[in-house]
Short mmCIF file of C-alpha atoms in Angstrom, two decimals:
data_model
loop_
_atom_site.label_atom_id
_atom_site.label_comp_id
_atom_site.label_asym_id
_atom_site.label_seq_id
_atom_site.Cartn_x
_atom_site.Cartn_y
_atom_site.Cartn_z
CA UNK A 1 -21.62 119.61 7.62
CA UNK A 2 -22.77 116.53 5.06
CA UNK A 3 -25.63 118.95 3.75
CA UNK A 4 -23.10 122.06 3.35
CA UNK A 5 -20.90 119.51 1.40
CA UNK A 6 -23.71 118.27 -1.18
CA UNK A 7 -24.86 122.47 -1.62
CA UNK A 8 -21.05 123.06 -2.74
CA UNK A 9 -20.90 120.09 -4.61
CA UNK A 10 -24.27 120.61 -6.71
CA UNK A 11 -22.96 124.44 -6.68
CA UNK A 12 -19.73 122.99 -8.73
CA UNK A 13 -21.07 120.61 -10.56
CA UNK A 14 -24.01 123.55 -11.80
CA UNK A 15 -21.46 125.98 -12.34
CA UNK A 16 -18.91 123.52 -14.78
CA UNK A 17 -21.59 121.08 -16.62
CA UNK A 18 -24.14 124.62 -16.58
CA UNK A 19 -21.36 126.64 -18.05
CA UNK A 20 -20.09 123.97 -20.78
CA UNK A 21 -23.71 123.32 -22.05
CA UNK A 22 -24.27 127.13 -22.79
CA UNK A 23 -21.11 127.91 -24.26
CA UNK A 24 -21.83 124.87 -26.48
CA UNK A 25 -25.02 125.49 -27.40
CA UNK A 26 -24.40 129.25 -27.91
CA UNK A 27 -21.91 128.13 -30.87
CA UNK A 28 -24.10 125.69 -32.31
CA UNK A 29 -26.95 128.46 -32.33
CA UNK A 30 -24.68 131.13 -33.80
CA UNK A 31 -23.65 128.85 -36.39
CA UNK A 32 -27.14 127.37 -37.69
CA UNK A 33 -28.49 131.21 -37.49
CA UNK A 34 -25.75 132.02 -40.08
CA UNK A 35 -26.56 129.12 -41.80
CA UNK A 36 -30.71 129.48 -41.99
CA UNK A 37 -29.90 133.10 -42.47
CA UNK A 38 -31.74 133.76 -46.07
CA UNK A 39 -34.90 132.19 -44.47
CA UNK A 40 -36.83 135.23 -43.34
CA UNK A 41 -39.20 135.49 -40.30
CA UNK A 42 -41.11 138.39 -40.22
CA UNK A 43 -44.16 139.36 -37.93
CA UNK A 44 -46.28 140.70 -41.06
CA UNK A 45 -50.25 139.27 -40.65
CA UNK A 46 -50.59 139.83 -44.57
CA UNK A 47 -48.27 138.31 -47.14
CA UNK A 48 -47.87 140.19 -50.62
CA UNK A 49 -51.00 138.93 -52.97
CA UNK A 50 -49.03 139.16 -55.96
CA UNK A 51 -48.54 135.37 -57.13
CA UNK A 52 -50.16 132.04 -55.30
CA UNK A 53 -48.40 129.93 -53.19
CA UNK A 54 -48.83 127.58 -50.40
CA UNK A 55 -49.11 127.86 -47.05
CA UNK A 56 -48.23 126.03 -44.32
CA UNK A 57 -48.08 126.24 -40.64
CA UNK A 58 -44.39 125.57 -39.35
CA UNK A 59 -43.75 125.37 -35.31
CA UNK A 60 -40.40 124.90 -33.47
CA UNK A 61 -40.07 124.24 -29.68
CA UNK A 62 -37.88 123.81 -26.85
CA UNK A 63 -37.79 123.20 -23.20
CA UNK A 64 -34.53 124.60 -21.09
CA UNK A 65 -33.64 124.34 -17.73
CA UNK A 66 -30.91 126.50 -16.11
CA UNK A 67 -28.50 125.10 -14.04
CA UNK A 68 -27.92 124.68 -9.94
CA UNK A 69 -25.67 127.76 -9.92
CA UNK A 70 -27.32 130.02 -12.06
CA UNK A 71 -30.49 129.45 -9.85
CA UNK A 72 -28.31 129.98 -6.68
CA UNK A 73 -27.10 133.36 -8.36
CA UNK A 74 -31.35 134.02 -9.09
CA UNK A 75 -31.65 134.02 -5.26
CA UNK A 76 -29.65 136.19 -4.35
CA UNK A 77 -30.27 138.22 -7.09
CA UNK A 78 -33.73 138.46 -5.73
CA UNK A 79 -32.28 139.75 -2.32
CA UNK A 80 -30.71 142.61 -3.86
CA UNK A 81 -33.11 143.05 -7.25
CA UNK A 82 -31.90 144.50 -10.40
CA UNK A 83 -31.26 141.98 -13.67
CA UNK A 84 -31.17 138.69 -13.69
CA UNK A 85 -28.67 137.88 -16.16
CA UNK A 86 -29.02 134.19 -15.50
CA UNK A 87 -32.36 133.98 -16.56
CA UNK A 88 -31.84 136.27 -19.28
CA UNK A 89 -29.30 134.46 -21.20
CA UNK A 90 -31.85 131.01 -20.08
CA UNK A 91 -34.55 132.71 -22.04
CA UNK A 92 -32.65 134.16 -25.15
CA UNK A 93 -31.31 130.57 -25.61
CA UNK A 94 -34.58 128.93 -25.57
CA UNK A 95 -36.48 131.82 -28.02
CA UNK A 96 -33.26 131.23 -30.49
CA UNK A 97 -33.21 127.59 -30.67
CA UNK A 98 -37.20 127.64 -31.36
CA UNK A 99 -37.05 129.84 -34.05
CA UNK A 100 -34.27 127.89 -35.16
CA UNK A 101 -35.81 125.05 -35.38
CA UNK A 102 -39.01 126.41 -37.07
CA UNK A 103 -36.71 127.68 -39.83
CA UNK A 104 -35.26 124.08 -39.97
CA UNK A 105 -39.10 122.96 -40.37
CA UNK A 106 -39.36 125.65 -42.91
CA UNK A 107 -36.16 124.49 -44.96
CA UNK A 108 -37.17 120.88 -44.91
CA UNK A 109 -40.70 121.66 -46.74
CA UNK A 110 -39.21 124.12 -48.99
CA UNK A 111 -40.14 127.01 -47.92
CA UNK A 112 -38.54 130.22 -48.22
CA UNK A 113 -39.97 132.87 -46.03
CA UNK A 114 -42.20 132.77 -42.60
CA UNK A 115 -44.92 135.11 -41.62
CA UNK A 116 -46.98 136.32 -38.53
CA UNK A 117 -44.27 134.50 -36.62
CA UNK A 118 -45.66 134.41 -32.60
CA UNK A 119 -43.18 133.06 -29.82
CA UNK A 120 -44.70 131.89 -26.58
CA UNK A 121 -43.48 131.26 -23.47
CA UNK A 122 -44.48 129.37 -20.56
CA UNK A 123 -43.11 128.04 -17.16
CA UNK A 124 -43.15 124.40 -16.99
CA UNK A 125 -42.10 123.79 -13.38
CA UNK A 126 -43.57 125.43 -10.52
CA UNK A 127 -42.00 124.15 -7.54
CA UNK A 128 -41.00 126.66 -4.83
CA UNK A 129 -41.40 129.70 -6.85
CA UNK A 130 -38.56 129.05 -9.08
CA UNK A 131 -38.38 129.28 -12.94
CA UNK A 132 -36.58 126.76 -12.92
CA UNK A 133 -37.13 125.44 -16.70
CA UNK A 134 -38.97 127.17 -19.63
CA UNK A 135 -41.05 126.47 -22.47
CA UNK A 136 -40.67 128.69 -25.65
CA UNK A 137 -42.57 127.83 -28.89
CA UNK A 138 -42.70 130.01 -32.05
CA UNK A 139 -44.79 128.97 -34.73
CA UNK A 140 -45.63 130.94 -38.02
CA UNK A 141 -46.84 130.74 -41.87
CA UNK A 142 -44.50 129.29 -43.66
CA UNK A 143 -44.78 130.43 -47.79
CA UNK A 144 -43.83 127.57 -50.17
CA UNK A 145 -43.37 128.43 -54.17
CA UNK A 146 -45.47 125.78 -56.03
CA UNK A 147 -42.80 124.49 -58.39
CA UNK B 1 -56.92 120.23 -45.00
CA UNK B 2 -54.93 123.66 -44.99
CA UNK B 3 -53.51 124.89 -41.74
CA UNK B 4 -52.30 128.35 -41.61
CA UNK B 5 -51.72 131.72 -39.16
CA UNK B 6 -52.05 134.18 -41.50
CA UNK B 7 -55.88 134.88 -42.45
CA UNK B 8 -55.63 134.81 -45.84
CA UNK B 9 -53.98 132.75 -48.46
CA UNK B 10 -52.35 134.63 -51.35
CA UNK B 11 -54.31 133.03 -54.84
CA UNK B 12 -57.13 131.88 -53.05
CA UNK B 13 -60.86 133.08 -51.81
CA UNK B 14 -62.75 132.55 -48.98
CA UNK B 15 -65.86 131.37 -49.86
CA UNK B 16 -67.74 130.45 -46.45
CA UNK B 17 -66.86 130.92 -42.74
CA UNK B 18 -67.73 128.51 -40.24
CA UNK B 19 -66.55 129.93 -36.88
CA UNK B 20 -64.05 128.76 -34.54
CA UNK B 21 -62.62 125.52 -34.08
CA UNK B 22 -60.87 124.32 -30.99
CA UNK B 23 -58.83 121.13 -30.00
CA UNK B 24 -56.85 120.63 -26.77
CA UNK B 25 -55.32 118.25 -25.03
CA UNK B 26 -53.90 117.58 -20.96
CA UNK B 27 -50.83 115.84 -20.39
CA UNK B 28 -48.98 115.12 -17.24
CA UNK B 29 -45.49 113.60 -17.43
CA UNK B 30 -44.10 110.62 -16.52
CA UNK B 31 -42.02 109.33 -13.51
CA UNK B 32 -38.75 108.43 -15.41
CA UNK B 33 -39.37 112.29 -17.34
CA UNK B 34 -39.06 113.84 -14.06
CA UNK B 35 -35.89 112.29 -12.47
CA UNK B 36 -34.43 112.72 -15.62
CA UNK B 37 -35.28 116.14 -15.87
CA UNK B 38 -34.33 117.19 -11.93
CA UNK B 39 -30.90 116.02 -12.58
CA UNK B 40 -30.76 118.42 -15.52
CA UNK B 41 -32.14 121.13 -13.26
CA UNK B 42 -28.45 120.69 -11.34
CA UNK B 43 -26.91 120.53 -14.70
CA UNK B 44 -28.72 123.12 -17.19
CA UNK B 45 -29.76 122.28 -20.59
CA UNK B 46 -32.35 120.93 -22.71
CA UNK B 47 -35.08 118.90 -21.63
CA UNK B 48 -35.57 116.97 -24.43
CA UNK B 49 -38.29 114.36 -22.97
CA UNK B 50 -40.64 117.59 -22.22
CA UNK B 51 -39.68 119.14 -25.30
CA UNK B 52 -40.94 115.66 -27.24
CA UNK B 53 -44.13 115.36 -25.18
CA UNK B 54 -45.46 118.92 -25.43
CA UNK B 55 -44.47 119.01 -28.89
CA UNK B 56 -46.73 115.61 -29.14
CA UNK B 57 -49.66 117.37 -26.69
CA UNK B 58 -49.79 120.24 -29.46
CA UNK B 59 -49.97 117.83 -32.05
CA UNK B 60 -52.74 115.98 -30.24
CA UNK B 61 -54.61 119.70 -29.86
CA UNK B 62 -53.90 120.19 -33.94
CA UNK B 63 -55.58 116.66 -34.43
CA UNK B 64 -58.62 117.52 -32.54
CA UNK B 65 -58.93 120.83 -34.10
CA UNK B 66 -58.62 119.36 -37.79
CA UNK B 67 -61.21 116.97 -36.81
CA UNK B 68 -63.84 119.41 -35.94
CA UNK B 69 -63.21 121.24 -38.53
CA UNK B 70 -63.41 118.37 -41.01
CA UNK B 71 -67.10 117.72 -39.05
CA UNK B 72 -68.30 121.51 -39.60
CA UNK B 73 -67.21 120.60 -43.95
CA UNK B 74 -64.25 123.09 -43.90
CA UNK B 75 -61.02 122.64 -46.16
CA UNK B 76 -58.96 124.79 -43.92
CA UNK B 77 -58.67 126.37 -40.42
CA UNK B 78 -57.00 130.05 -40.63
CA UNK B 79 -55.38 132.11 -38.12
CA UNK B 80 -54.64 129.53 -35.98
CA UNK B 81 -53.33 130.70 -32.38
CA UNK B 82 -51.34 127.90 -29.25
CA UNK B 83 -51.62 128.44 -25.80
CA UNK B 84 -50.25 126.69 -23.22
CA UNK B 85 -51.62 126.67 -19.15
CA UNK B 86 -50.41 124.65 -16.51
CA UNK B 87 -53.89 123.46 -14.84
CA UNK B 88 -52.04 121.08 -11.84
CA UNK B 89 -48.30 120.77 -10.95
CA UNK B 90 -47.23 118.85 -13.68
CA UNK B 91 -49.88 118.69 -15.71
CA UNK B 92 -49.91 121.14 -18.48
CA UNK B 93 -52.77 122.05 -21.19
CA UNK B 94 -52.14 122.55 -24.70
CA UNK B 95 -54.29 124.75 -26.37
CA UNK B 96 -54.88 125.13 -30.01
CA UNK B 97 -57.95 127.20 -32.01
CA UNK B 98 -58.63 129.07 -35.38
CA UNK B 99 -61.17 129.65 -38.03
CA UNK B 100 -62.47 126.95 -39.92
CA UNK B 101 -63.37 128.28 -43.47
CA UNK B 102 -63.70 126.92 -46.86
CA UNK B 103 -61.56 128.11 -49.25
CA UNK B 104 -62.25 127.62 -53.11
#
């Protein structure tokens, strides 16, 4: 009885703190992507040759975990297969707020455009088969103007 | 030393390549990192004690790169690539390599 009360407890607790934390962080992404918006990140290997400039490499990463519920909803998702929109929205938060914060990197050294941008993922538990909590990190050229 | 992922540097020539340089570094995390981050497995969100010590691993990974590539007499490492593996539970490997060259 005890261990049925702890699952629906962590299931609650999972579902409110989980569900707070992404609507929060959602805003704060939307709003710093309108924000870093005339930064651009493109996947070109070759910048334009035209004038010189400097180049540096800029990297943003972050490590996300998703919440009790979301990971209850995984399993049983896995009974039935089809998408896992738990994960999904676990993974599009994580690439965001690393590109994010490479444009941040970009923005404090000046820079004003990113190239040959790569994002890389990795899982960073492995306990029973679970996600559980991801690694993203994108890293690119940034182009600086020499002033 | 110039550190870039793009393999070539608008305004400036490649004068000699030296090959590949390599750096990488092993980290497990600590004790007080994991409790802290299985209560935020119940509660979602970002880890930011792994976020700090991978970002510090990779950093480690750069260092060692730079410094073989200072050793080989190069002013820059181009087209620079990470990569991350997970060799034991909970250690991971940061992984960082490029081309050392000397640019003019």
């Amino acid at each position: 009885m005890a261990e049925i009360l702890i699952f629906v407890a962590l299931l609650a607790l999972g579902y409110g703190f989980g569900r707070h934390a992404e609507t929060r962080h959602y805003k704060s992404i939307i709003q710093r992507e309108a924000a870093l918006r005339d930064i651009p990140v493109v996947t070109t290997k070759f910048p334009p040759l035209d004038h010189p400039v400097n180049a540096e490499l800029v990297t943003g990463s972050v490590v996300i975990s998703v919440d009790y519920f979301k990971r209850f909803l995984a399993a049983l998702r896995n009974l039935a297969g089809g998408r896992v929109t738990s994960y999904e929205s676990l993974l599009d938060r994580a690439r965001r707020e690393a590109v994010l914060r490479m444009k941040q990197q970009t923005l404090n050294l000046g820079g004003h455009i990113i190239f040959n941008v790569k994002l890389e993922t990795a899982s960073i538990h492995k306990g029973r088969g679970s996600i559980g909590s991801v690694e993203v990190l994108a890293y690119g050229t940034a182009l600086i103007h020499p002033h | 030393m110039l550190i870039t992922n793009i393999e070539i540097i608008p305004g400036k020539k490649i004068t000699q390549h030296l090959g590949l340089v390599q750096g990488s570094s092993v980290r497990a995390k600590h004790i007080g990192r994991d409790i802290m981050a299985s209560l935020k497995n119940i509660f979602g969100g970002e880890l930011k004690g792994y976020t700090e010590l991978l970002q510090e691993s990779r950093e480690e990974a750069m260092g060692r790169m730079v410094q073989q590539a200072e050793a080989v007499g190069a002013n820059a490492v181009l087209n620079v690539r990470f990569s991350t593996s997970s060799v034991a539970a909970g250690a991971a490997e940061l992984f960082a390599y490029g081309t050392a060259v000397v640019l003019e």
